[in-house]
Amino acid sequence: MNKTLILFSSVHGQTRKICEFMAKRLQQQGQNVTLAAISEAPELGEFDRILIGASIRHGKHNPAVYDFIRQHQALLDTKPNGFFSVSLVARKPAKNTPETNPYMQAFLAKSGWRPKLLAVFGGNLNYQGYDAMDRNIIRFIMWITKGPTDPNTCVEYTDWQKVAAFTDKFATAA
């Protein structure tokens, strides 16, 4: 039985929600799955495959994600692995693939890591769930990118079929 580790870096919870969905799907396929925040990662050597998910906040991945990858890249490279990014920019069809998403391209350039599988998923826009500063910054960004700016907006942009397909691909990755 494969031992799979899914690590996440999440600010408002959508990346964690996606990881929980993936963990449940892999468990239904008979895999032994451990889910943890990247800051609480267990010993990587005991796992057969490792998947990392990270959200975007104010245009950047959490610096802890880069630190973790630098510290563990040699081991990550010896196992089936994957990385996915979650952002509101990925709601747009022209920016919802690893090749077209600017945050994924910045991640690859900055991290130096080349995960075996990559994905980009749309996040969740919930203005009422943000503090005043985040709400105003995100509304401004959405105004610039022609997204919803009504402060009562709550829209989940995650394509769960895409998440399921990526999870299944990861499950069979050698």
XYZ file of N, CA, C and O in Angstrom:
696
model
N 0.836 -1.181 0.000
C 0.000 0.000 0.000
C 0.880 1.243 0.000
O 1.822 1.337 0.766
N 0.550 2.179 -0.885
C 1.296 3.432 -0.942
C 0.998 4.308 0.261
O -0.145 4.412 0.689
N 2.051 4.922 0.764
C 1.888 5.930 1.815
C 2.073 7.285 1.156
O 3.154 7.594 0.659
N 1.006 8.059 1.164
C 1.000 9.362 0.505
C 0.938 10.469 1.538
O 0.149 10.404 2.482
N 1.746 11.494 1.331
C 1.730 12.684 2.177
C 1.215 13.852 1.351
O 1.728 14.121 0.263
N 0.198 14.527 1.873
C -0.308 15.747 1.253
C -0.054 16.888 2.232
O -0.538 16.867 3.363
N 0.725 17.856 1.778
C 1.051 19.031 2.590
C 0.372 20.258 1.995
O 0.234 20.359 0.773
N -0.024 21.178 2.861
C -0.677 22.377 2.363
C -0.192 23.630 3.084
O 0.238 23.584 4.228
N -0.248 24.734 2.332
C -0.039 26.075 2.870
C -1.276 26.854 2.451
O -1.486 27.093 1.262
N -2.114 27.207 3.428
C -3.405 27.819 3.146
C -3.614 29.031 4.036
O -3.260 28.995 5.218
N -4.184 30.086 3.484
C -4.445 31.292 4.263
C -5.902 31.340 4.718
O -6.192 31.462 5.897
N -6.828 31.216 3.775
C -8.247 31.323 4.102
C -8.969 29.978 4.065
O -10.185 29.938 4.224
N -8.239 28.884 3.834
C -8.820 27.554 3.961
C -9.156 26.813 2.681
O -9.428 25.615 2.732
N -9.147 27.461 1.525
C -9.532 26.760 0.297
C -8.495 25.710 -0.113
O -8.862 24.625 -0.551
N -7.225 26.008 0.052
C -6.193 25.026 -0.298
C -6.311 23.813 0.619
O -6.206 22.667 0.164
N -6.549 24.044 1.880
C -6.763 22.922 2.811
C -7.991 22.118 2.378
O -7.964 20.883 2.388
N -9.071 22.789 2.008
C -10.289 22.102 1.565
C -9.998 21.226 0.344
O -10.460 20.084 0.252
N -9.217 21.746 -0.594
C -8.844 20.967 -1.783
C -8.018 19.748 -1.368
O -8.242 18.638 -1.858
N -7.074 19.946 -0.453
C -6.244 18.830 0.015
C -7.075 17.776 0.736
O -6.827 16.577 0.587
N -8.057 18.200 1.510
C -8.946 17.242 2.194
C -9.736 16.426 1.173
O -9.910 15.221 1.333
N -10.198 17.079 0.116
C -10.903 16.385 -0.970
C -9.983 15.338 -1.604
O -10.383 14.194 -1.832
N -8.742 15.743 -1.889
C -7.776 14.827 -2.497
C -7.481 13.641 -1.576
O -7.422 12.501 -2.033
N -7.279 13.929 -0.298
C -6.979 12.861 0.662
C -8.114 11.850 0.703
O -7.878 10.628 0.663
N -9.336 12.332 0.762
C -10.496 11.430 0.802
C -10.578 10.591 -0.475
O -10.821 9.385 -0.419
N -10.338 11.223 -1.605
C -10.397 10.500 -2.890
C -9.318 9.412 -2.954
O -9.582 8.290 -3.400
N -8.112 9.745 -2.513
C -7.028 8.755 -2.521
C -7.311 7.625 -1.533
O -7.027 6.454 -1.817
N -7.879 7.952 -0.381
C -8.233 6.915 0.602
C -9.296 5.986 0.036
O -9.239 4.770 0.269
N -10.239 6.526 -0.717
C -11.265 5.695 -1.352
C -10.663 4.747 -2.382
O -11.243 3.716 -2.702
N -9.484 5.100 -2.880
C -8.773 4.238 -3.836
C -7.825 3.278 -3.120
O -7.026 2.607 -3.755
N -7.894 3.253 -1.795
C -7.108 2.303 -1.020
C -5.742 2.805 -0.584
O -4.935 2.018 -0.082
N -5.469 4.089 -0.758
C -4.165 4.606 -0.358
C -4.178 5.068 1.096
O -5.197 5.536 1.608
N -3.039 4.927 1.727
C -2.827 5.397 3.087
C -2.351 6.843 2.976
O -1.270 7.090 2.449
N -3.154 7.798 3.468
C -2.870 9.216 3.257
C -2.708 9.939 4.588
O -3.510 9.777 5.499
N -1.669 10.762 4.656
C -1.463 11.677 5.778
C -1.574 13.086 5.237
O -0.958 13.423 4.228
N -2.362 13.906 5.922
C -2.577 15.293 5.531
C -2.029 16.184 6.634
O -2.309 15.956 7.815
N -1.228 17.192 6.256
C -0.641 18.078 7.272
C -0.339 19.443 6.681
O -0.069 19.571 5.483
N -0.359 20.440 7.549
C 0.118 21.766 7.153
C 1.618 21.660 6.911
O 2.312 20.868 7.566
N 2.120 22.423 5.978
C 3.538 22.351 5.643
C 4.408 22.674 6.860
O 5.492 22.130 7.015
N 3.897 23.505 7.755
C 4.634 23.865 8.972
C 4.679 22.729 9.989
O 5.453 22.774 10.934
N 3.869 21.694 9.777
C 3.810 20.555 10.691
C 4.113 19.246 9.967
O 3.642 18.177 10.370
N 4.902 19.321 8.917
C 5.195 18.143 8.095
C 5.904 17.061 8.901
O 6.852 17.344 9.630
N 5.446 15.821 8.761
C 6.155 14.716 9.400
C 7.428 14.382 8.623
O 7.714 14.992 7.594
N 8.162 13.405 9.080
C 9.381 12.935 8.408
C 9.012 12.444 7.005
O 8.203 11.532 6.855
N 9.602 13.052 5.981
C 9.238 12.732 4.592
C 9.678 11.348 4.152
O 9.060 10.750 3.277
N 10.745 10.836 4.742
C 11.304 9.567 4.301
C 10.365 8.386 4.427
O 10.514 7.392 3.720
N 9.365 8.490 5.273
C 8.456 7.361 5.474
C 7.326 7.308 4.451
O 6.502 6.404 4.490
N 7.308 8.256 3.493
C 6.232 8.303 2.512
C 6.724 7.917 1.129
O 7.873 8.179 0.767
N 5.836 7.290 0.350
C 6.162 6.855 -1.011
C 5.963 7.961 -2.042
O 6.626 7.989 -3.065
N 5.007 8.836 -1.775
C 4.709 9.939 -2.699
C 4.297 11.157 -1.894
O 3.705 11.035 -0.824
N 4.610 12.341 -2.451
C 4.366 13.583 -1.722
C 3.742 14.611 -2.661
O 4.232 14.844 -3.770
N 2.670 15.225 -2.174
C 1.957 16.253 -2.918
C 1.901 17.514 -2.050
O 1.603 17.436 -0.860
N 2.193 18.662 -2.652
C 2.178 19.931 -1.929
C 1.222 20.889 -2.629
O 1.285 21.064 -3.849
N 0.352 21.508 -1.841
C -0.561 22.527 -2.346
C -0.322 23.835 -1.621
O -0.145 23.839 -0.401
N -0.305 24.933 -2.360
C -0.040 26.236 -1.746
C -0.925 27.311 -2.361
O -1.110 27.351 -3.580
N -1.437 28.170 -1.506
C -2.276 29.266 -1.968
C -1.440 30.506 -2.259
O -0.297 30.623 -1.822
N -2.073 31.406 -2.963
C -1.483 32.701 -3.269
C -2.126 33.744 -2.356
O -3.348 33.760 -2.192
N -1.309 34.587 -1.783
C -1.823 35.709 -0.996
C -1.068 36.952 -1.435
O 0.161 36.984 -1.389
N -1.812 37.936 -1.892
C -1.239 39.189 -2.388
C -0.159 38.926 -3.434
O 0.913 39.530 -3.421
N -0.431 37.983 -4.306
C 0.451 37.724 -5.431
C 1.642 36.825 -5.172
O 2.501 36.687 -6.038
N 1.690 36.178 -3.989
C 2.873 35.362 -3.674
C 2.490 34.100 -2.909
O 1.514 34.082 -2.159
N 3.310 33.071 -3.100
C 3.220 31.896 -2.237
C 3.905 32.237 -0.910
O 4.808 33.074 -0.871
N 3.506 31.580 0.133
C 4.093 31.779 1.454
C 5.588 31.448 1.401
O 5.976 30.406 0.867
N 6.448 32.298 1.951
C 7.892 32.005 1.965
C 8.224 30.655 2.608
O 9.217 30.027 2.245
N 7.395 30.182 3.525
C 7.633 28.884 4.164
C 7.598 27.742 3.146
O 8.274 26.730 3.327
N 6.836 27.915 2.067
C 6.778 26.879 1.016
C 8.147 26.765 0.346
O 8.673 25.663 0.157
N 8.738 27.900 0.020
C 10.062 27.891 -0.612
C 11.118 27.335 0.343
O 11.983 26.566 -0.077
N 11.039 27.715 1.603
C 11.993 27.207 2.603
C 11.891 25.690 2.715
O 12.908 24.985 2.740
N 10.670 25.185 2.761
C 10.448 23.742 2.879
C 11.037 23.013 1.670
O 11.727 22.005 1.808
N 10.768 23.530 0.494
C 11.252 22.877 -0.729
C 12.778 22.916 -0.789
O 13.409 21.900 -1.121
N 13.382 24.037 -0.451
C 14.857 24.110 -0.434
C 15.437 23.075 0.525
O 16.410 22.404 0.212
N 14.822 22.953 1.678
C 15.318 22.031 2.694
C 15.152 20.562 2.287
O 15.971 19.725 2.657
N 14.110 20.257 1.506
C 13.772 18.852 1.226
C 13.818 18.473 -0.254
O 13.399 17.380 -0.618
N 14.330 19.346 -1.096
C 14.254 19.094 -2.538
C 14.923 17.787 -2.961
O 14.380 17.054 -3.783
N 16.064 17.482 -2.407
C 16.759 16.247 -2.797
C 15.879 15.027 -2.537
O 15.782 14.135 -3.384
N 15.234 14.984 -1.396
C 14.349 13.856 -1.076
C 13.090 13.894 -1.934
O 12.647 12.852 -2.441
N 12.513 15.067 -2.129
C 11.315 15.180 -2.976
C 11.579 14.628 -4.373
O 10.735 13.947 -4.954
N 12.767 14.914 -4.898
C 13.103 14.485 -6.251
C 13.242 12.972 -6.394
O 13.221 12.458 -7.513
N 13.363 12.251 -5.289
C 13.512 10.790 -5.364
C 12.168 10.064 -5.343
O 12.144 8.839 -5.461
N 11.076 10.797 -5.185
C 9.758 10.177 -5.033
C 8.782 10.745 -6.055
O 8.954 11.872 -6.523
N 7.728 9.978 -6.367
C 6.648 10.599 -7.137
C 6.142 11.807 -6.350
O 5.927 11.722 -5.139
N 6.008 12.938 -7.016
C 5.632 14.157 -6.312
C 4.782 15.035 -7.208
O 4.689 14.832 -8.415
N 4.173 16.018 -6.583
C 3.379 16.982 -7.326
C 3.236 18.260 -6.540
O 3.458 18.296 -5.326
N 2.867 19.302 -7.258
C 2.641 20.601 -6.650
C 1.456 21.249 -7.344
O 1.317 21.162 -8.563
N 0.610 21.897 -6.548
C -0.456 22.695 -7.141
C -0.576 24.020 -6.409
O -0.245 24.143 -5.237
N -1.044 25.008 -7.156
C -1.209 26.356 -6.654
C -2.689 26.725 -6.740
O -3.377 26.340 -7.697
N -3.163 27.473 -5.743
C -4.562 27.897 -5.690
C -4.597 29.423 -5.669
O -3.951 30.041 -4.827
N -5.338 30.002 -6.612
C -5.429 31.462 -6.674
C -6.718 31.896 -7.348
O -7.342 31.127 -8.084
N -7.088 33.142 -7.115
C -8.255 33.696 -7.795
C -7.965 33.979 -9.263
O -8.866 33.947 -10.091
N -6.703 34.230 -9.597
C -6.328 34.452 -10.999
C -6.664 33.215 -11.837
O -7.048 33.331 -13.000
N -6.567 32.038 -11.226
C -6.827 30.791 -11.951
C -8.302 30.610 -12.305
O -8.667 29.643 -12.965
N -9.151 31.552 -11.909
C -10.562 31.508 -12.321
C -10.699 31.785 -13.810
O -11.695 31.445 -14.431
N -9.679 32.416 -14.379
C -9.722 32.817 -15.785
C -9.180 31.683 -16.665
O -8.101 31.156 -16.400
N -9.908 31.326 -17.711
C -9.469 30.234 -18.590
C -8.060 30.430 -19.161
O -7.332 29.466 -19.360
N -7.648 31.670 -19.387
C -6.323 31.919 -19.960
C -5.211 31.820 -18.922
O -4.036 31.922 -19.269
N -5.576 31.600 -17.640
C -4.559 31.542 -16.591
C -4.763 30.363 -15.645
O -4.330 30.395 -14.504
N -5.418 29.310 -16.141
C -5.732 28.188 -15.253
C -4.957 26.905 -15.556
O -5.379 25.817 -15.193
N -3.809 27.052 -16.195
C -2.925 25.900 -16.406
C -1.539 26.255 -15.869
O -1.202 27.447 -15.771
N -0.730 25.256 -15.552
C 0.628 25.566 -15.079
C 1.431 26.402 -16.075
O 2.223 27.251 -15.678
N 1.189 26.189 -17.362
C 1.943 26.899 -18.390
C 1.510 28.357 -18.535
O 2.305 29.203 -18.938
N 0.248 28.658 -18.206
C -0.273 30.006 -18.423
C -0.470 30.805 -17.138
O -0.757 32.006 -17.205
N -0.320 30.180 -16.001
C -0.553 30.871 -14.736
C 0.721 31.586 -14.288
O 1.759 30.956 -14.087
N 0.656 32.903 -14.122
C 1.870 33.646 -13.767
C 2.438 33.260 -12.395
O 3.655 33.296 -12.201
N 1.586 32.877 -11.458
C 2.074 32.498 -10.130
C 2.804 31.154 -10.165
O 3.805 30.975 -9.472
N 2.324 30.238 -10.990
C 3.030 28.960 -11.128
C 4.374 29.178 -11.807
O 5.387 28.603 -11.397
N 4.393 30.013 -12.821
C 5.651 30.278 -13.512
C 6.650 30.963 -12.574
O 7.838 30.634 -12.578
N 6.169 31.875 -11.737
C 7.047 32.525 -10.761
C 7.541 31.517 -9.725
O 8.711 31.543 -9.330
N 6.662 30.608 -9.313
C 7.048 29.569 -8.355
C 8.170 28.702 -8.934
O 9.176 28.435 -8.269
N 8.001 28.250 -10.156
C 9.001 27.381 -10.783
C 10.339 28.108 -10.920
O 11.395 27.521 -10.673
N 10.296 29.371 -11.299
C 11.528 30.144 -11.455
C 12.216 30.359 -10.110
O 13.442 30.215 -10.008
N 11.451 30.672 -9.092
C 12.036 30.993 -7.784
C 12.472 29.755 -7.013
O 13.509 29.769 -6.343
N 11.700 28.670 -7.106
C 11.996 27.488 -6.285
C 13.116 26.631 -6.873
O 13.828 25.968 -6.128
N 13.216 26.608 -8.192
C 14.191 25.722 -8.818
C 13.755 24.264 -8.823
O 14.422 23.403 -9.387
N 12.651 23.959 -8.196
C 12.125 22.586 -8.137
C 11.283 22.318 -9.374
O 10.562 23.189 -9.848
N 11.370 21.119 -9.895
C 10.569 20.702 -11.042
C 9.700 19.515 -10.626
O 10.060 18.366 -10.850
N 8.548 19.792 -10.014
C 7.654 18.703 -9.616
C 7.254 17.860 -10.823
O 7.145 18.372 -11.946
N 7.021 16.589 -10.577
C 6.659 15.675 -11.661
C 5.258 15.967 -12.201
O 4.991 15.770 -13.379
N 4.350 16.424 -11.329
C 3.001 16.803 -11.744
C 2.693 18.208 -11.224
O 3.020 18.531 -10.081
N 2.057 18.996 -12.063
C 1.693 20.367 -11.691
C 0.223 20.618 -11.998
O -0.312 20.070 -12.970
N -0.397 21.464 -11.189
C -1.769 21.888 -11.463
C -1.997 23.267 -10.869
O -1.267 23.704 -9.974
N -3.015 23.923 -11.385
C -3.449 25.227 -10.904
C -4.964 25.157 -10.741
O -5.662 24.698 -11.648
N -5.447 25.596 -9.584
C -6.882 25.571 -9.321
C -7.366 26.952 -8.885
O -6.654 27.677 -8.179
N -8.588 27.271 -9.273
C -9.211 28.505 -8.820
C -9.513 28.419 -7.334
O -9.798 27.339 -6.809
N -9.467 29.547 -6.684
C -9.710 29.592 -5.245
C -11.147 29.966 -4.914
O -12.064 29.773 -5.707
N -11.316 30.506 -3.728
C -12.622 30.897 -3.221
C -12.586 32.390 -2.907
O -11.674 32.854 -2.224
N -13.557 33.129 -3.414
C -13.656 34.555 -3.142
C -14.786 34.768 -2.148
O -15.954 34.555 -2.475
N -14.431 35.163 -0.932
C -15.422 35.370 0.120
C -15.064 36.653 0.865
O -14.357 36.621 1.867
N -15.552 37.776 0.368
C -15.195 39.057 0.957
C -15.521 39.137 2.445
O -14.776 39.739 3.211
N -16.625 38.539 2.861
C -17.022 38.604 4.268
C -16.066 37.816 5.169
O -15.997 38.060 6.370
N -15.296 36.896 4.596
C -14.348 36.103 5.369
C -12.984 36.759 5.539
O -12.116 36.203 6.209
N -12.793 37.922 4.930
C -11.504 38.608 4.992
C -11.556 39.748 6.006
O -12.607 40.345 6.229
N -10.401 40.080 6.547
C -10.354 41.280 7.380
C -10.428 42.501 6.450
O -10.355 42.374 5.225
N -10.596 43.681 7.036
C -10.822 44.893 6.240
C -9.698 45.160 5.235
O -9.958 45.516 4.079
N -8.455 44.972 5.653
C -7.336 45.237 4.749
C -7.351 44.266 3.558
O -7.267 44.696 2.406
N -7.459 42.956 3.836
C -7.496 41.978 2.743
C -8.691 42.219 1.827
O -8.580 42.120 0.610
N -9.846 42.510 2.424
C -11.056 42.741 1.625
C -10.815 43.884 0.632
O -11.114 43.769 -0.551
N -10.223 44.973 1.092
C -9.990 46.114 0.207
C -8.928 45.821 -0.843
O -9.077 46.207 -2.006
N -7.872 45.141 -0.459
C -6.822 44.788 -1.428
C -7.382 43.854 -2.498
O -7.167 44.064 -3.699
N -8.122 42.835 -2.067
C -8.665 41.868 -3.029
C -9.727 42.521 -3.913
O -9.780 42.261 -5.120
N -10.542 43.396 -3.353
C -11.533 44.115 -4.182
C -10.821 44.966 -5.237
O -11.258 45.019 -6.396
N -9.727 45.605 -4.861
C -8.978 46.412 -5.821
C -8.402 45.528 -6.933
O -8.509 45.846 -8.117
N -7.822 44.398 -6.530
C -7.270 43.466 -7.526
C -8.377 42.959 -8.445
O -8.205 42.874 -9.667
N -9.528 42.637 -7.871
C -10.645 42.154 -8.685
C -11.156 43.260 -9.618
O -11.531 42.978 -10.752
N -11.149 44.481 -9.166
C -11.556 45.594 -10.025
C -10.614 45.697 -11.225
O -11.050 45.820 -12.358
N -9.304 45.605 -10.956
C -8.307 45.670 -12.033
C -8.487 44.513 -13.015
O -8.372 44.699 -14.223
N -8.782 43.312 -12.482
C -8.874 42.113 -13.338
C -10.303 41.814 -13.789
O -10.576 40.732 -14.294
N -11.191 42.792 -13.578
C -12.582 42.683 -14.018
C -13.332 41.523 -13.359
O -14.159 40.852 -13.980
N -13.036 41.317 -12.083
C -13.748 40.310 -11.301
C -14.816 40.956 -10.446
O -14.991 42.180 -10.455
N -15.542 40.159 -9.663
C -16.595 40.709 -8.812
C -16.035 41.562 -7.676
O -15.063 41.180 -7.026
N -16.650 42.707 -7.458
C -16.193 43.611 -6.407
C -17.243 43.865 -5.330
O -16.964 44.534 -4.347
N -18.447 43.341 -5.505
C -19.494 43.521 -4.494
C -19.002 42.903 -3.187
O -18.620 41.728 -3.152
N -19.007 43.668 -2.091
C -18.454 43.159 -0.825
C -19.227 41.993 -0.226
O -18.765 41.365 0.722
N -20.395 41.667 -0.783
C -21.165 40.510 -0.306
C -20.895 39.253 -1.136
O -21.497 38.218 -0.904
N -19.989 39.346 -2.093
C -19.685 38.229 -2.986
C -19.055 37.059 -2.236
O -18.164 37.235 -1.416
N -19.544 35.879 -2.547
C -18.933 34.631 -2.085
C -19.055 33.644 -3.242
O -20.148 33.169 -3.553
N -17.940 33.390 -3.919
C -17.929 32.526 -5.097
C -16.774 31.546 -4.992
O -15.627 31.947 -4.771
N -17.069 30.276 -5.163
C -16.015 29.261 -5.192
C -15.671 28.985 -6.654
O -16.524 28.544 -7.422
N -14.421 29.269 -7.027
C -13.967 29.076 -8.404
C -13.275 27.735 -8.614
O -12.821 27.439 -9.710
N -13.169 26.927 -7.593
C -12.494 25.637 -7.708
C -13.289 24.717 -8.622
O -14.483 24.492 -8.411
N -12.621 24.170 -9.619
C -13.219 23.192 -10.533
C -12.936 21.810 -9.940
O -11.838 21.266 -10.091
N -13.934 21.253 -9.257
C -13.729 19.998 -8.524
C -13.488 18.816 -9.452
O -12.798 17.870 -9.069
N -14.000 18.859 -10.666
C -13.698 17.784 -11.629
C -12.222 17.825 -12.015
O -11.586 16.780 -12.167
N -11.694 19.004 -12.162
C -10.265 19.161 -12.464
C -9.414 18.675 -11.290
O -8.390 18.026 -11.485
N -9.853 18.984 -10.062
C -9.145 18.510 -8.869
C -9.172 16.972 -8.826
O -8.146 16.340 -8.576
N -10.318 16.393 -9.109
C -10.447 14.929 -9.094
C -9.544 14.287 -10.157
O -8.861 13.292 -9.878
N -9.516 14.866 -11.349
C -8.676 14.320 -12.425
C -7.199 14.402 -12.054
O -6.430 13.453 -12.289
N -6.775 15.520 -11.474
C -5.377 15.656 -11.051
C -5.057 14.642 -9.950
O -3.987 14.029 -9.965
N -5.960 14.472 -9.011
C -5.763 13.515 -7.928
C -5.595 12.106 -8.473
O -4.699 11.363 -8.052
N -6.434 11.733 -9.417
C -6.346 10.393 -10.028
C -5.032 10.222 -10.783
O -4.416 9.146 -10.738
N -4.603 11.264 -11.451
C -3.312 11.209 -12.166
C -2.169 11.046 -11.167
O -1.245 10.265 -11.387
N -2.239 11.782 -10.066
C -1.220 11.673 -9.025
C -1.212 10.251 -8.429
O -0.150 9.704 -8.154
N -2.382 9.667 -8.262
C -2.492 8.326 -7.662
C -1.759 7.270 -8.472
O -1.259 6.294 -7.923
N -1.676 7.483 -9.771
C -1.054 6.478 -10.646
C 0.346 6.878 -11.101
O 0.976 6.159 -11.880
N 0.821 8.032 -10.645
C 2.155 8.494 -11.057
C 3.237 7.570 -10.508
O 3.189 7.156 -9.350
N 4.186 7.263 -11.360
C 5.288 6.376 -10.944
C 6.525 7.190 -10.653
O 6.701 8.278 -11.128
